[in-house]
PDB file of C-alpha atoms in Angstrom:
ATOM      1  CA  UNK A 396       7.781 -24.233   7.163  1.00 93.00           C
ATOM      2  CA  UNK A 397       4.532 -23.542   5.321  1.00 96.00           C
ATOM      3  CA  UNK A 398       3.010 -20.414   6.835  1.00 97.00           C
ATOM      4  CA  UNK A 399      -0.416 -19.210   5.737  1.00 97.00           C
ATOM      5  CA  UNK A 400      -1.324 -15.602   6.547  1.00 98.00           C
ATOM      6  CA  UNK A 401      -5.091 -15.461   6.420  1.00 96.00           C
ATOM      7  CA  UNK A 402      -8.404 -14.227   7.724  1.00 95.00           C
ATOM      8  CA  UNK A 403     -11.639 -14.085   5.790  1.00 91.00           C
ATOM      9  CA  UNK A 404     -12.157 -10.504   7.022  1.00 87.00           C
ATOM     10  CA  UNK A 405     -10.678  -7.942   4.668  1.00 84.00           C
ATOM     11  CA  UNK A 406      -8.687  -4.949   5.851  1.00 86.00           C
ATOM     12  CA  UNK A 407      -6.988  -6.650   8.807  1.00 91.00           C
ATOM     13  CA  UNK A 408      -3.485  -6.338   7.358  1.00 92.00           C
ATOM     14  CA  UNK A 409      -2.806  -9.747   5.793  1.00 95.00           C
ATOM     15  CA  UNK A 410      -0.508  -8.489   3.036  1.00 94.00           C
ATOM     16  CA  UNK A 411       1.292  -6.111   5.384  1.00 94.00           C
ATOM     17  CA  UNK A 412       1.800  -8.968   7.840  1.00 96.00           C
ATOM     18  CA  UNK A 413       3.236 -11.157   5.053  1.00 97.00           C
ATOM     19  CA  UNK A 414       5.807  -8.536   4.103  1.00 97.00           C
ATOM     20  CA  UNK A 415       6.750  -7.738   7.691  1.00 97.00           C
ATOM     21  CA  UNK A 416       7.133 -11.425   8.561  1.00 98.00           C
ATOM     22  CA  UNK A 417       9.181 -12.126   5.429  1.00 98.00           C
ATOM     23  CA  UNK A 418      11.446  -9.135   6.114  1.00 97.00           C
ATOM     24  CA  UNK A 419      11.867 -10.200   9.734  1.00 97.00           C
ATOM     25  CA  UNK A 420      12.764 -13.784   8.849  1.00 97.00           C
ATOM     26  CA  UNK A 421      15.149 -12.756   6.059  1.00 97.00           C
ATOM     27  CA  UNK A 422      16.907  -9.889   7.836  1.00 96.00           C
ATOM     28  CA  UNK A 423      16.762 -10.738  11.526  1.00 96.00           C
ATOM     29  CA  UNK A 424      16.876 -14.552  11.372  1.00 95.00           C
ATOM     30  CA  UNK A 425      18.780 -14.941   8.072  1.00 95.00           C
ATOM     31  CA  UNK A 426      16.276 -17.563   6.934  1.00 95.00           C
ATOM     32  CA  UNK A 427      15.389 -18.361   3.339  1.00 94.00           C
ATOM     33  CA  UNK A 428      11.925 -17.084   2.447  1.00 96.00           C
ATOM     34  CA  UNK A 429       9.533 -17.325  -0.483  1.00 96.00           C
ATOM     35  CA  UNK A 430       6.182 -15.539  -0.627  1.00 97.00           C
ATOM     36  CA  UNK A 431       3.300 -16.987  -2.628  1.00 96.00           C
ATOM     37  CA  UNK A 432       0.926 -14.123  -3.403  1.00 97.00           C
ATOM     38  CA  UNK A 433      -2.424 -15.840  -3.858  1.00 95.00           C
ATOM     39  CA  UNK A 434      -4.533 -12.785  -3.056  1.00 91.00           C
ATOM     40  CA  UNK A 435      -6.452 -11.689  -6.149  1.00 85.00           C
ATOM     41  CA  UNK A 436      -5.255  -8.099  -5.601  1.00 85.00           C
ATOM     42  CA  UNK A 437      -1.593  -9.143  -6.153  1.00 85.00           C
ATOM     43  CA  UNK A 438      -0.487  -6.264  -3.918  1.00 92.00           C
ATOM     44  CA  UNK A 439       2.666  -7.956  -2.607  1.00 97.00           C
ATOM     45  CA  UNK A 440       3.808  -9.158  -6.015  1.00 97.00           C
ATOM     46  CA  UNK A 441       3.219  -5.743  -7.594  1.00 95.00           C
ATOM     47  CA  UNK A 442       5.136  -3.965  -4.830  1.00 95.00           C
ATOM     48  CA  UNK A 443       8.000  -6.472  -4.972  1.00 96.00           C
ATOM     49  CA  UNK A 444       8.306  -6.100  -8.758  1.00 95.00           C
ATOM     50  CA  UNK A 445       8.495  -2.293  -8.523  1.00 94.00           C
ATOM     51  CA  UNK A 446      11.001  -2.334  -5.676  1.00 94.00           C
ATOM     52  CA  UNK A 447      13.134  -4.951  -7.412  1.00 91.00           C
ATOM     53  CA  UNK A 448      13.587  -2.481 -10.267  1.00 91.00           C
ATOM     54  CA  UNK A 449      14.003   0.516  -7.959  1.00 89.00           C
ATOM     55  CA  UNK A 450      16.759  -0.833  -5.685  1.00 85.00           C
ATOM     56  CA  UNK A 451      20.175  -2.025  -6.836  1.00 81.00           C
ATOM     57  CA  UNK A 452      20.502  -4.730  -4.179  1.00 83.00           C
ATOM     58  CA  UNK A 453      19.310  -8.265  -4.799  1.00 89.00           C
ATOM     59  CA  UNK A 454      15.804  -8.924  -3.419  1.00 93.00           C
ATOM     60  CA  UNK A 455      15.607 -10.351   0.097  1.00 95.00           C
ATOM     61  CA  UNK A 456      13.333 -13.111  -1.171  1.00 96.00           C
ATOM     62  CA  UNK A 457      11.311 -14.277  -4.134  1.00 95.00           C
ATOM     63  CA  UNK A 458       7.633 -13.401  -4.536  1.00 96.00           C
ATOM     64  CA  UNK A 459       5.629 -15.678  -6.815  1.00 95.00           C
ATOM     65  CA  UNK A 460       2.221 -14.696  -8.105  1.00 95.00           C
ATOM     66  CA  UNK A 461      -0.015 -17.751  -7.965  1.00 94.00           C
ATOM     67  CA  UNK A 462      -3.700 -18.479  -8.413  1.00 92.00           C
ATOM     68  CA  UNK A 463      -5.198 -20.558  -5.614  1.00 92.00           C
ATOM     69  CA  UNK A 464      -6.199 -23.177  -8.165  1.00 92.00           C
ATOM     70  CA  UNK A 465      -2.543 -23.645  -9.145  1.00 93.00           C
ATOM     71  CA  UNK A 466      -1.328 -24.618  -5.668  1.00 93.00           C
ATOM     72  CA  UNK A 467      -1.788 -28.435  -5.949  1.00 90.00           C
ATOM     73  CA  UNK A 468       0.256 -28.425  -9.168  1.00 89.00           C
ATOM     74  CA  UNK A 469       3.230 -26.750  -7.449  1.00 88.00           C
ATOM     75  CA  UNK A 470       2.891 -28.508  -4.098  1.00 86.00           C
ATOM     76  CA  UNK A 471       5.599 -31.078  -4.878  1.00 84.00           C
ATOM     77  CA  UNK A 472       8.101 -28.286  -5.582  1.00 84.00           C
ATOM     78  CA  UNK A 473       7.125 -26.473  -2.385  1.00 84.00           C
ATOM     79  CA  UNK A 474       7.530 -29.692  -0.394  1.00 82.00           C
ATOM     80  CA  UNK A 475      11.061 -30.098  -1.775  1.00 77.00           C
ATOM     81  CA  UNK A 476      12.258 -26.759  -0.389  1.00 76.00           C
ATOM     82  CA  UNK A 477      14.604 -27.301   2.527  1.00 72.00           C
ATOM     83  CA  UNK A 478      15.659 -25.012   5.343  1.00 77.00           C
ATOM     84  CA  UNK A 479      13.325 -22.108   4.704  1.00 90.00           C
ATOM     85  CA  UNK A 480       9.812 -20.739   4.916  1.00 95.00           C
ATOM     86  CA  UNK A 481       7.025 -20.437   2.364  1.00 96.00           C
ATOM     87  CA  UNK A 482       4.679 -17.617   3.359  1.00 97.00           C
ATOM     88  CA  UNK A 483       1.301 -17.602   1.610  1.00 97.00           C
ATOM     89  CA  UNK A 484      -0.848 -14.483   1.337  1.00 96.00           C
ATOM     90  CA  UNK A 485      -4.433 -15.657   1.020  1.00 94.00           C
ATOM     91  CA  UNK A 486      -7.545 -13.993  -0.390  1.00 90.00           C
ATOM     92  CA  UNK A 487     -10.003 -12.707   2.198  1.00 84.00           C
ATOM     93  CA  UNK A 488     -12.702 -15.253   1.501  1.00 80.00           C
ATOM     94  CA  UNK A 489     -13.737 -18.858   2.129  1.00 79.00           C
ATOM     95  CA  UNK A 490     -16.084 -19.345  -0.800  1.00 75.00           C
ATOM     96  CA  UNK A 491     -14.066 -21.638  -3.037  1.00 78.00           C
ATOM     97  CA  UNK A 492     -13.112 -25.278  -2.637  1.00 84.00           C
ATOM     98  CA  UNK A 493      -9.671 -24.618  -4.121  1.00 86.00           C
ATOM     99  CA  UNK A 494      -8.671 -22.959  -0.842  1.00 91.00           C
ATOM    100  CA  UNK A 495      -9.034 -26.262   1.010  1.00 91.00           C
ATOM    101  CA  UNK A 496      -5.818 -27.720  -0.456  1.00 91.00           C
ATOM    102  CA  UNK A 497      -3.813 -24.753   0.827  1.00 94.00           C
ATOM    103  CA  UNK A 498      -5.252 -24.841   4.347  1.00 95.00           C
ATOM    104  CA  UNK A 499      -4.847 -28.617   4.540  1.00 94.00           C
ATOM    105  CA  UNK A 500      -1.166 -28.193   3.714  1.00 94.00           C
ATOM    106  CA  UNK A 501      -0.484 -25.349   6.156  1.00 96.00           C
ATOM    107  CA  UNK A 502       1.726 -25.969   9.167  1.00 96.00           C
ATOM    108  CA  UNK A 503       1.103 -22.588  10.789  1.00 98.00           C
ATOM    109  CA  UNK A 504      -1.634 -20.015  10.243  1.00 98.00           C
ATOM    110  CA  UNK A 505      -0.844 -16.434  11.218  1.00 98.00           C
ATOM    111  CA  UNK A 506      -4.209 -14.720  11.588  1.00 98.00           C
ATOM    112  CA  UNK A 507      -4.127 -10.912  11.824  1.00 97.00           C
ATOM    113  CA  UNK A 508      -7.189  -9.333  13.419  1.00 94.00           C
ATOM    114  CA  UNK A 509      -8.411  -6.278  15.296  1.00 91.00           C
ATOM    115  CA  UNK A 510     -10.483  -5.916  18.451  1.00 89.00           C
ATOM    116  CA  UNK A 511     -13.743  -5.039  16.735  1.00 87.00           C
ATOM    117  CA  UNK A 512     -16.971  -6.992  17.014  1.00 87.00           C
ATOM    118  CA  UNK A 513     -17.399  -7.654  13.288  1.00 90.00           C
ATOM    119  CA  UNK A 514     -13.748  -8.610  12.847  1.00 91.00           C
ATOM    120  CA  UNK A 515     -13.844 -10.906  15.871  1.00 92.00           C
ATOM    121  CA  UNK A 516     -16.960 -12.723  14.618  1.00 93.00           C
ATOM    122  CA  UNK A 517     -15.438 -13.157  11.171  1.00 94.00           C
ATOM    123  CA  UNK A 518     -12.152 -14.348  12.688  1.00 96.00           C
ATOM    124  CA  UNK A 519     -13.918 -16.929  14.847  1.00 96.00           C
ATOM    125  CA  UNK A 520     -15.790 -18.307  11.851  1.00 95.00           C
ATOM    126  CA  UNK A 521     -12.568 -18.460   9.837  1.00 95.00           C
ATOM    127  CA  UNK A 522     -10.548 -20.374  12.441  1.00 96.00           C
ATOM    128  CA  UNK A 523     -13.343 -22.862  13.030  1.00 96.00           C
ATOM    129  CA  UNK A 524     -13.369 -23.648   9.321  1.00 94.00           C
ATOM    130  CA  UNK A 525      -9.545 -23.801   9.213  1.00 95.00           C
ATOM    131  CA  UNK A 526      -9.433 -26.220  12.150  1.00 96.00           C
ATOM    132  CA  UNK A 527     -12.163 -28.348  10.607  1.00 95.00           C
ATOM    133  CA  UNK A 528     -10.202 -28.600   7.351  1.00 94.00           C
ATOM    134  CA  UNK A 529      -6.835 -29.114   9.103  1.00 96.00           C
ATOM    135  CA  UNK A 530      -7.143 -30.149  12.765  1.00 97.00           C
ATOM    136  CA  UNK A 531      -3.351 -30.307  13.170  1.00 97.00           C
ATOM    137  CA  UNK A 532      -2.590 -26.782  12.016  1.00 97.00           C
ATOM    138  CA  UNK A 533      -1.182 -24.417  14.625  1.00 98.00           C
ATOM    139  CA  UNK A 534      -2.768 -20.976  14.741  1.00 98.00           C
ATOM    140  CA  UNK A 535      -1.318 -17.766  16.120  1.00 98.00           C
ATOM    141  CA  UNK A 536      -3.443 -14.624  16.231  1.00 98.00           C
ATOM    142  CA  UNK A 537      -1.763 -11.268  15.627  1.00 97.00           C
ATOM    143  CA  UNK A 538      -3.614  -8.201  16.954  1.00 94.00           C
ATOM    144  CA  UNK A 539      -2.983  -5.437  14.456  1.00 90.00           C
ATOM    145  CA  UNK A 540      -2.987  -1.633  14.692  1.00 82.00           C
ATOM    146  CA  UNK A 541      -3.658  -1.576  18.415  1.00 80.00           C
ATOM    147  CA  UNK A 542      -4.280   2.028  19.475  1.00 77.00           C
ATOM    148  CA  UNK A 543      -2.879   2.983  22.884  1.00 68.00           C
ATOM    149  CA  UNK A 544      -5.606   5.618  23.282  1.00 60.00           C
ATOM    150  CA  UNK A 545      -8.488   3.160  22.945  1.00 59.00           C
ATOM    151  CA  UNK A 546      -9.973   1.153  25.790  1.00 63.00           C
ATOM    152  CA  UNK A 547     -10.641  -2.227  24.229  1.00 65.00           C
ATOM    153  CA  UNK A 548     -13.409  -3.447  26.526  1.00 71.00           C
ATOM    154  CA  UNK A 549     -13.740  -6.769  24.742  1.00 78.00           C
ATOM    155  CA  UNK A 550     -10.013  -7.555  24.603  1.00 86.00           C
ATOM    156  CA  UNK A 551      -9.894 -10.051  27.475  1.00 86.00           C
ATOM    157  CA  UNK A 552     -13.054 -11.816  26.291  1.00 88.00           C
ATOM    158  CA  UNK A 553     -11.803 -11.958  22.694  1.00 91.00           C
ATOM    159  CA  UNK A 554      -8.415 -13.347  23.743  1.00 93.00           C
ATOM    160  CA  UNK A 555     -10.154 -15.994  25.841  1.00 93.00           C
ATOM    161  CA  UNK A 556     -12.298 -17.116  22.889  1.00 94.00           C
ATOM    162  CA  UNK A 557      -9.381 -17.173  20.470  1.00 96.00           C
ATOM    163  CA  UNK A 558      -7.316 -19.199  22.949  1.00 96.00           C
ATOM    164  CA  UNK A 559      -9.576 -22.168  22.145  1.00 96.00           C
ATOM    165  CA  UNK A 560      -7.882 -22.347  18.743  1.00 97.00           C
ATOM    166  CA  UNK A 561      -4.379 -20.965  19.256  1.00 97.00           C
ATOM    167  CA  UNK A 562      -2.369 -18.298  21.023  1.00 98.00           C
ATOM    168  CA  UNK A 563      -2.476 -14.511  20.793  1.00 97.00           C
ATOM    169  CA  UNK A 564       0.866 -12.895  19.954  1.00 97.00           C
ATOM    170  CA  UNK A 565       1.966  -9.503  21.317  1.00 95.00           C
ATOM    171  CA  UNK A 566       0.109  -6.846  19.347  1.00 93.00           C
ATOM    172  CA  UNK A 567       1.440  -4.640  16.585  1.00 93.00           C
ATOM    173  CA  UNK A 568       0.680  -1.064  17.640  1.00 89.00           C
ATOM    174  CA  UNK A 569      -0.807   1.590  15.379  1.00 87.00           C
ATOM    175  CA  UNK A 570       2.313   3.436  14.166  1.00 85.00           C
ATOM    176  CA  UNK A 571       3.032   5.588  11.140  1.00 84.00           C
ATOM    177  CA  UNK A 572       6.044   3.407  10.370  1.00 84.00           C
ATOM    178  CA  UNK A 573       3.762   0.557   9.323  1.00 85.00           C
ATOM    179  CA  UNK A 574       2.425   2.715   6.493  1.00 83.00           C
ATOM    180  CA  UNK A 575       5.892   2.992   4.956  1.00 87.00           C
ATOM    181  CA  UNK A 576       6.970  -0.634   4.734  1.00 92.00           C
ATOM    182  CA  UNK A 577       8.745  -2.139   1.747  1.00 94.00           C
ATOM    183  CA  UNK A 578      10.106  -5.543   0.713  1.00 95.00           C
ATOM    184  CA  UNK A 579      13.765  -4.644   1.269  1.00 94.00           C
ATOM    185  CA  UNK A 580      14.159  -3.317   4.813  1.00 93.00           C
ATOM    186  CA  UNK A 581      12.896  -2.876   8.360  1.00 93.00           C
ATOM    187  CA  UNK A 582      12.785   0.742   9.460  1.00 91.00           C
ATOM    188  CA  UNK A 583      14.343   1.585  12.823  1.00 91.00           C
ATOM    189  CA  UNK A 584      11.102   2.984  14.250  1.00 90.00           C
ATOM    190  CA  UNK A 585       9.301  -0.366  14.056  1.00 92.00           C
ATOM    191  CA  UNK A 586      12.200  -2.773  14.588  1.00 92.00           C
ATOM    192  CA  UNK A 587      11.584  -3.114  18.325  1.00 91.00           C
ATOM    193  CA  UNK A 588       7.871  -3.854  18.067  1.00 90.00           C
ATOM    194  CA  UNK A 589       8.488  -6.286  15.217  1.00 93.00           C
ATOM    195  CA  UNK A 590      10.908  -8.197  17.398  1.00 94.00           C
ATOM    196  CA  UNK A 591       8.294  -8.255  20.137  1.00 94.00           C
ATOM    197  CA  UNK A 592       5.506  -9.645  17.941  1.00 96.00           C
ATOM    198  CA  UNK A 593       7.364 -11.684  15.349  1.00 97.00           C
ATOM    199  CA  UNK A 594      10.026 -12.774  17.803  1.00 96.00           C
ATOM    200  CA  UNK A 595       7.229 -14.439  19.756  1.00 97.00           C
ATOM    201  CA  UNK A 596       5.837 -16.083  16.620  1.00 98.00           C
ATOM    202  CA  UNK A 597       9.293 -17.268  15.583  1.00 97.00           C
ATOM    203  CA  UNK A 598      10.226 -18.701  18.974  1.00 96.00           C
ATOM    204  CA  UNK A 599       6.887 -20.422  19.558  1.00 96.00           C
ATOM    205  CA  UNK A 600       6.016 -21.604  16.044  1.00 96.00           C
ATOM    206  CA  UNK A 601       8.782 -21.320  13.473  1.00 94.00           C
ATOM    207  CA  UNK A 602      12.120 -22.057  15.090  1.00 85.00           C
ATOM    208  CA  UNK A 603      13.350 -25.555  14.264  1.00 68.00           C
TER     209      UNK A 603
END
């Protein structure tokens, strides 16, 4: 399954979502996973490299640093992978034609977002472009860092608008445990909420 984790809005947790999803699929579902880090910040690849040296155990999955422009060259190898998932961490922009090949090839887009006006507007623009480029792609929206103390007045209206393009998964709450993630484990304090959010995504979009 080719899974793109993307939103043109920065700071919504794309890289964190990639790692959490990869850990969940590898540890909880025992699936084979590869991450393609195509974000220009290379944050996943850098973290994975450090943790690969730090921990004695074999890595849960491979992380490959890749420029967006390189994707068409490696597409045939990605297509040949059987029985696993390729998770792609995308840059937070839509200003280059090289991105089109990736979005056209995606089977599922996981789109993290937050219930803020600017983020919602950016998310809506992003999914309209994604659907225009790839009308068949399935999109699941992942509310991120939901604070229990905040009254999100626009939540129902936002969910209704996003439902035109996909479904909204159970939210990831704002917990300290999400600030301590790594590429080798799932901490006990976030395991339950991960199963709630990513279990939904797996059952509805990824299970074959």
